[in-house]
Amino acid sequence: MSQLTDMTLAQMRDGLRAKTFSAHDLAEAHLTEMEASRILNAFLVETGDKALAMARESDKHLEAGTARPLEGIPLGIKDLFCVKDVPTTAGSHILEGFSPPYESTVTQNLWHDGAVCLGKLNMDEFAMGSSNETSYFGPVKNPWRRAGSNQDLVPGGSSGGSAAAVAAKLVPGATGTDTGGSIRQPAAVTGIVGVKPTYGRCSRWGVVAFASSLDQAGPLARTVQDCAIMLKSMAGHDPKDSTSLKVDVPDFEAAMTGDVKGLRIGVPKEYRVDNMPEEIDALWQQGIEWLKAAGAEIVDVTLPHTKYALPAYYIVAPAEASSNLARYDGVRYGLREAGTDITELYENSRAAGFGHEVQRRVMIGTYVLSAGYYDAYYLQAQKVRTLIKRDFDEAWATCDAILTPTTPGPAFAIGEKADDPLEMYLNDIFTVTANMSGLPAISIPGGVTKDGLPLGLQLIGKALDEETLFRVGGVIEEAAQFTAQPDVWWR
Amino acid sequence: MTTKSPEATTGQKLIQGVTGPWEIVIGLEVHAQVSSNSKLFSGAATEFGAAPNSQVSLVDAAMPGMLPVINKYCVEQAVRTGLGLEAQINNYSVFDRKNYFYPDLPQGYQISQYLQPIVGEGTVLLDMPDGKTVEIGIERLHLEQDAGKSIHDMHPQHSLVDLNRSGVALMEIVSKPDIRSSEEAGLYVTKLRSILRYLGTCDGNMEQGSMRADVNVSVRRPGEELGTRCEIKNMNSIRFIRAAIEYEARRQVDVIEEGGTITQETLLYDTANGVTRSMRSKEEAHDYRYFPDPDLLPLELDQSWVDEIRLSLPELPDQKKKRFIDDLGLSPYDASVLVADRERAAYFETVAEGRDGKLASNWVTSDLFGALKKSNLDVTESPVSAEALGRLIDLISDNTISGKIAKQVFEIMFAEGGEAADIVEARGLRQVTDSGAIEAVVDDIIAANPEKAAEVATKPKALGWFVGQVMKATQGKANPQAVNEILKKKLGG
Amino acid sequence: MSVDQDTVRRIAKLSRIAIKEEQVEPMTGELNGILAWVEQLREVNTDGVPPLTSVVEAKLSMREDVITDGGIPKDVTRNAPETEDGFFVVPKVME
Ligand SMILES: [Mg+2]
Ligand SMILES: [Zn+2]
């Protein structure tokens, strides 16, 4: 492995400015890694020519002393983001061959700040999944394996391609989206950092919609600082998204003071779930100790409706998805399967174009919105959501951020949970509350299991208070000294 | 007098079946296109008649990841219309998705308003030909997106889809089932269109589809429970709306009287054959799965903005009509004819300004409208301007010409243009009021007809013959009043 | 509440997803598994609780009525499976 790809995003930024290497060198090094690591199936589209052209442009800026914040930094883009004239599929057969004539606001922001596009990253189909196994283009392999095992593990999902690419050092950072945990959960099981910002912080314009009231874009990278750098560029008000917040973007990097003295960190008892693996509990305790040692005050908080967040999520998200995915009908773009009439054309195109998990969720969503069931399911779920949000509002009276584990366990084997949707859904049990209430959250690598697999700690913050998350996250990162690396078996 | 349907109208518009009389119950859902430059949720143009898919944004085509952003002007026009209908304005309203699949509905849902519309209950007053007024309740007005257009008749196996209309802002105005006849339905659409045009919120152009109506029709025995209704979709002509109602009501009566029952269904009116028929595409029962659109936030209006809009409202037809009757002394019928159209009313008001209202009304409603109708012209295309007509009327009032001569002058003005005073001068039409001159003519005629003059003492009617002779001799220019007085003085009578 | 096979067929129809007869039974089982699990939401007392309308505390902002978009028919149709004279083409729809 070359030294260039070993660096953090921040180190790359500094090296480029010091002219230790060029953006072109950096892009080439990463393209080499990317091409050598195809067995991971992390990339769906490799945009090598585009990357080199963008890198050359960055070198001009670096030469001229007009470097922008992300000048020359190569990034991978989750395939949910539309990148102009680059195929965008959302991991689905139904969008195969679709080439958007537009650029998502988030990626536009990244290119505007000088970032270089390496390609599009694999994901669960329409972001519906927690293991990347629902991708039409095949599962992504987690770079990590259990000690002494050759078994392929999942990288989490739905931003599994993003997480695997960052963990395997094919990219220093990648974009992801998080609807129920889709950034934080894969980050946790691949030993990297992932941030889901406050709902409305990043524009959803040009991002293929899964569940509009929950979807939020965010960064995945190997350090807290790298995520802070990326998020600064990704975020910002967008008049094209009515749910985008009209607020300034703080300097997240500067928020990482290393000082958490006097900060109150809430520990919610409701997250101590039945059958919680001992290793997860131990990691959580460890996190508490680290923060205590750093001078934070640990307070017990209660979030009584926590156990209802996941079932409510599995009503709200499919309901919105059933409507959001109605546009994939074989008329204006995407897969078309013939039919004798228009209804058959729709039914055949959608049956052939959507995978099983997507079909199941579209059907659940259709059912819970249908006449006679709306009040019992959808309306009740949205009321429960109000209660979940109120729980947090009350907790903020006594704490500044909340510490929990990110996932109920480490990466599992490909195929291990594929047959039981409910088992799969439980992967999001700790992450989904932040989506349901629109709050920002971060996952930081905390340690490894006895098998050597990474585990993550999650911090949930107040709305628009990502700064506290970066500040506390930086302290946990520092304390954890997570230096474990996966053995390079994939190249 | 204002009466409330249905009580006051039952009894006069019943249809006779073989088993007795039936009452028609009608409710209308009018879709009025907001006169905006751009669409409700995108910046694409709304102009009529553009090349296929040329006025379509990526949002209107429902490309992946596209999001709606609402047009403030469209919201303002909905509020304005609500205020014009004297309806309740809801400062908090919600946009919902109405989910169904159709090739001209790219998102697979229409953004509309369901449980919480922007405008609540209001009223529309119908001016009946007998001078009475009927009140029709408005249930609600909501904002929604139009769909695109499917063309089914250009290709044997295919339909073609153009999304230019997709996303255009519509106000759906839903009436209560207060309408009791095809005539009232026609008057309702006419009145609604008039109000929208006064407000400037919709151009009311039905041929281009900027105003369309879904017509719900049912029949019942007078005073009984509502019957099952059928909905005739997408009507864009008042004449056809009336014909379709007549046909459909009769059809329903026949079905029931023959022992059948009405099934609730969606119908199309076949204009070629004058019949309604079931819409195949709507056969399947719908389940629209409405839910609040998560891409939008609730629409919250500042009361101060609503008040500002209220202050900017023009005088509306009902208010204008009342003023014409109360202040200008017009008959209710003439007043309603004049206010029905914003331009006509404006023309009249210019003519009436500083003049006798009734005289102005007579000239505008009979002479001007008659001449316009004959030449197939709109009031905005009138060859005689309102100012010029006013000056013509002034010549009558100051006795320069008689009313009869004025009609002659008007015809010249209408055909050739020109100013009334100039025409009167050039053609020597000025009225003779000089009693000396009239007396001379009178004396000549009496002298020439001594027997007739003697008759007047016993048959006062004979005086009329002398008046006619004098007018003839003066080519109508003698002031008729002066002629009468002089004749009476000289002949007794 | 649980769904039967006819309901599953009806939902598939509403969703415009062709479902093969042999898929109906397993899908019925899967949907019932999920529905039975979400059923626990009924335990929650939500009397007087308003449904959440938006997690962001913001007012819907509005745009001015200006033409800023459209005029891109080629972009609109370039991904279409079938077009003719600038129109999208679908099998004939009977009204
Ligand atoms: Mg309707
Ligand atoms: Zn409508």
Coordinates of N, CA, C and O in Angstrom, one line a residue, chain A residues 224-307:
Chain A
V224 N -12.3 11.9 13.0 CA -13.4 12.8 13.3 C -13.1 14.1 12.6 O -13.9 14.8 12.0
Q225 N -11.8 14.5 12.6 CA -11.4 15.8 11.9 C -11.7 15.7 10.5 O -12.2 16.7 9.9
D226 N -11.5 14.6 9.8 CA -11.7 14.5 8.4 C -13.2 14.6 8.1 O -13.6 15.2 7.1
C227 N -14.1 14.1 9.0 CA -15.5 14.2 8.8 C -15.9 15.7 9.0 O -16.8 16.2 8.3
A228 N -15.2 16.4 9.9 CA -15.5 17.8 10.2 C -15.2 18.6 8.9 O -16.0 19.5 8.5
I229 N -14.1 18.3 8.3 CA -13.6 19.0 7.1 C -14.6 18.8 6.0 O -15.1 19.7 5.3
M230 N -15.0 17.5 5.8 CA -16.0 17.2 4.7 C -17.3 17.8 4.9 O -17.9 18.4 4.0
L231 N -17.8 17.7 6.2 CA -19.2 18.2 6.4 C -19.3 19.7 6.2 O -20.3 20.2 5.7
K232 N -18.2 20.4 6.5 CA -18.2 21.9 6.3 C -18.5 22.2 4.8 O -19.2 23.2 4.5
S233 N -17.9 21.4 4.0 CA -18.2 21.6 2.5 C -19.5 21.1 2.0 O -20.1 21.7 1.2
M234 N -20.0 20.0 2.6 CA -21.2 19.4 2.1 C -22.5 20.2 2.6 O -23.4 20.3 1.8
A235 N -22.4 20.8 3.8 CA -23.6 21.4 4.3 C -23.8 22.8 3.8 O -23.0 23.4 3.1
G236 N -25.0 23.3 4.1 CA -25.4 24.7 3.7 C -26.8 24.8 3.2 O -27.3 23.8 2.7
H237 N -27.3 26.0 3.3 CA -28.7 26.2 2.9 C -28.8 26.1 1.4 O -28.0 26.6 0.7
D238 N -29.9 25.4 1.0 CA -30.2 25.3 -0.5 C -31.6 25.7 -0.8 O -32.5 25.0 -0.3
P239 N -31.8 26.8 -1.5 CA -33.2 27.2 -1.8 C -34.0 26.2 -2.6 O -35.2 26.3 -2.7
K240 N -33.3 25.2 -3.2 CA -34.0 24.2 -4.0 C -34.6 23.1 -3.1 O -35.3 22.2 -3.6
D241 N -34.3 23.1 -1.8 CA -34.8 22.1 -0.9 C -35.6 22.8 0.2 O -35.0 23.5 1.0
S242 N -36.9 22.6 0.2 CA -37.8 23.4 1.2 C -37.5 22.9 2.6 O -37.9 23.6 3.5
T243 N -36.8 21.8 2.8 CA -36.6 21.4 4.2 C -35.1 21.7 4.6 O -34.7 21.3 5.7
S244 N -34.4 22.4 3.7 CA -33.0 22.8 4.0 C -33.1 24.0 5.0 O -33.8 24.9 4.8
L245 N -32.2 23.9 6.0 CA -32.2 25.0 7.1 C -31.4 26.2 6.7 O -30.3 26.1 6.1
K246 N -32.0 27.4 6.9 CA -31.4 28.6 6.6 C -30.5 29.0 7.8 O -30.8 29.9 8.6
V247 N -29.4 28.3 7.9 CA -28.4 28.6 9.0 C -27.0 28.6 8.5 O -26.7 27.9 7.5
D248 N -26.1 29.3 9.1 CA -24.7 29.3 8.7 C -24.1 28.0 9.1 O -24.5 27.3 10.0
V249 N -23.1 27.6 8.3 CA -22.3 26.4 8.6 C -21.1 26.8 9.5 O -20.3 27.5 9.1
P250 N -21.1 26.2 10.7 CA -19.9 26.5 11.6 C -18.6 25.9 11.1 O -18.7 25.0 10.2
D251 N -17.5 26.3 11.6 CA -16.3 25.7 11.4 C -16.1 24.5 12.3 O -15.7 24.6 13.5
F252 N -16.6 23.3 11.8 CA -16.6 22.1 12.7 C -15.2 21.7 13.1 O -15.1 21.2 14.2
E253 N -14.3 21.9 12.3 CA -12.9 21.5 12.7 C -12.4 22.3 13.9 O -11.8 21.8 14.8
A254 N -12.8 23.6 13.9 CA -12.4 24.5 15.0 C -13.1 24.1 16.3 O -12.6 24.4 17.4
A255 N -14.2 23.4 16.1 CA -15.0 23.0 17.3 C -14.2 21.9 18.1 O -14.5 21.7 19.3
M256 N -13.3 21.3 17.5 CA -12.6 20.2 18.1 C -11.5 20.7 19.1 O -10.3 20.6 18.8
T257 N -11.9 21.2 20.2 CA -10.9 21.8 21.1 C -10.2 20.8 22.0 O -9.2 21.2 22.6
G258 N -10.7 19.6 22.0 CA -10.1 18.6 22.9 C -10.5 18.8 24.4 O -10.0 18.0 25.2
D259 N -11.4 19.7 24.6 CA -11.7 20.0 26.0 C -13.2 19.7 26.2 O -14.1 20.4 25.6
V260 N -13.5 18.8 27.1 CA -14.9 18.5 27.4 C -15.2 18.7 28.9 O -16.3 18.3 29.4
K261 N -14.4 19.5 29.5 CA -14.6 19.7 31.0 C -15.9 20.4 31.2 O -16.2 21.4 30.5
G262 N -16.7 19.8 32.1 CA -17.9 20.5 32.5 C -19.1 20.1 31.5 O -20.2 20.4 31.8
L263 N -18.8 19.5 30.4 CA -19.9 19.1 29.5 C -20.7 17.9 30.2 O -20.1 17.0 30.8
R264 N -22.0 18.0 30.0 CA -22.8 16.9 30.6 C -23.2 15.9 29.5 O -23.8 16.2 28.5
I265 N -22.7 14.7 29.8 CA -23.0 13.6 28.8 C -24.1 12.7 29.4 O -23.9 12.1 30.4
G266 N -25.2 12.6 28.6 CA -26.3 11.7 29.1 C -26.1 10.3 28.7 O -25.6 10.0 27.6
V267 N -26.5 9.4 29.6 CA -26.4 8.0 29.3 C -27.9 7.4 29.5 O -28.4 7.4 30.7
P268 N -28.5 7.1 28.4 CA -29.9 6.6 28.5 C -30.1 5.2 28.9 O -29.6 4.3 28.2
K269 N -30.8 4.9 30.0 CA -30.9 3.5 30.4 C -31.7 2.6 29.4 O -31.4 1.4 29.3
E270 N -32.5 3.3 28.6 CA -33.4 2.5 27.7 C -32.5 1.8 26.6 O -33.0 1.0 25.9
Y271 N -31.3 2.3 26.4 CA -30.4 1.7 25.4 C -29.8 0.4 25.9 O -29.1 -0.3 25.1
R272 N -30.0 0.1 27.2 CA -29.4 -1.2 27.6 C -30.4 -2.2 27.4 O -31.2 -2.6 28.2
V273 N -30.4 -2.7 26.1 CA -31.5 -3.6 25.7 C -31.3 -5.1 26.1 O -30.1 -5.4 26.5
D274 N -32.3 -5.8 26.0 CA -32.2 -7.3 26.3 C -31.2 -7.9 25.4 O -31.1 -7.6 24.3
N275 N -30.5 -8.9 25.9 CA -29.6 -9.7 25.2 C -28.5 -8.8 24.6 O -27.9 -9.1 23.5
M276 N -28.1 -7.7 25.2 CA -27.1 -6.9 24.7 C -25.8 -7.6 24.9 O -25.4 -8.1 25.9
P277 N -25.0 -7.8 23.8 CA -23.8 -8.5 23.9 C -22.9 -7.8 24.9 O -22.8 -6.6 25.0
E278 N -22.2 -8.7 25.6 CA -21.3 -8.2 26.7 C -20.3 -7.2 26.2 O -20.0 -6.2 26.8
E279 N -19.7 -7.5 25.0 CA -18.7 -6.6 24.4 C -19.2 -5.2 24.1 O -18.5 -4.2 24.3
I280 N -20.5 -5.2 23.7 CA -21.1 -3.8 23.4 C -21.2 -3.1 24.7 O -20.9 -1.9 24.8
D281 N -21.7 -3.7 25.7 CA -21.9 -3.1 27.0 C -20.6 -2.6 27.6 O -20.5 -1.5 28.1
A282 N -19.6 -3.4 27.4 CA -18.2 -3.1 28.0 C -17.7 -1.9 27.2 O -17.1 -1.0 27.9
L283 N -17.9 -1.8 25.9 CA -17.4 -0.7 25.2 C -18.1 0.6 25.6 O -17.5 1.6 25.8
W284 N -19.4 0.5 25.9 CA -20.2 1.6 26.3 C -19.6 2.1 27.6 O -19.4 3.3 27.8
Q285 N -19.4 1.2 28.6 CA -18.8 1.6 29.9 C -17.4 2.3 29.7 O -17.1 3.3 30.4
Q286 N -16.7 1.7 28.8 CA -15.4 2.3 28.5 C -15.5 3.7 28.0 O -14.8 4.6 28.5
G287 N -16.4 3.9 27.1 CA -16.7 5.3 26.6 C -17.0 6.2 27.8 O -16.5 7.4 27.8
I288 N -17.9 5.8 28.7 CA -18.2 6.6 29.8 C -17.0 7.0 30.6 O -16.8 8.1 31.0
E289 N -16.2 6.0 30.9 CA -14.9 6.2 31.7 C -14.0 7.2 31.0 O -13.5 8.1 31.6
W290 N -13.9 7.0 29.7 CA -13.0 8.0 28.9 C -13.5 9.4 29.1 O -12.7 10.3 29.3
L291 N -14.8 9.6 29.0 CA -15.3 11.0 29.1 C -15.2 11.5 30.5 O -14.9 12.7 30.7
K292 N -15.4 10.6 31.4 CA -15.3 11.0 32.8 C -13.9 11.5 33.1 O -13.6 12.6 33.7
A293 N -13.0 10.7 32.6 CA -11.5 11.0 32.8 C -11.2 12.3 32.2 O -10.3 13.0 32.7
A294 N -11.8 12.6 31.1 CA -11.5 13.9 30.4 C -12.2 15.1 31.0 O -12.1 16.2 30.6
G295 N -13.0 14.8 32.1 CA -13.6 16.0 32.8 C -15.1 16.2 32.5 O -15.6 17.2 33.0
A296 N -15.7 15.3 31.7 CA -17.1 15.5 31.5 C -17.9 15.0 32.6 O -17.4 14.1 33.4
E297 N -19.1 15.4 32.8 CA -20.0 15.0 33.8 C -21.0 14.0 33.2 O -21.6 14.3 32.2
I298 N -21.1 12.8 33.8 CA -22.0 11.8 33.2 C -23.3 11.9 34.0 O -23.3 11.8 35.2
V299 N -24.4 12.0 33.2 CA -25.7 12.0 33.9 C -26.6 10.9 33.3 O -26.5 10.6 32.1
D300 N -27.4 10.4 34.2 CA -28.4 9.4 33.7 C -29.6 10.2 33.1 O -30.1 11.1 33.6
V301 N -30.0 9.8 31.9 CA -31.2 10.4 31.3 C -32.1 9.3 30.9 O -31.7 8.1 30.8
T302 N -33.4 9.7 30.7 CA -34.4 8.7 30.3 C -35.0 9.1 29.0 O -35.4 10.2 28.8
L303 N -35.1 8.1 28.1 CA -35.7 8.3 26.8 C -36.8 7.2 26.6 O -36.6 6.2 26.0
P304 N -37.9 7.4 27.3 CA -38.8 6.3 27.5 C -39.4 5.7 26.3 O -39.8 4.5 26.3
H305 N -39.5 6.4 25.2 CA -40.1 5.8 24.0 C -39.1 5.2 23.0 O -39.5 4.9 21.9
T306 N -37.9 5.0 23.5 CA -36.9 4.5 22.6 C -37.3 3.2 21.9 O -37.1 3.0 20.7
K307 N -37.9 2.3 22.7 CA -38.2 0.9 22.1 C -39.2 1.0 21.0 O -39.3 0.1 20.2

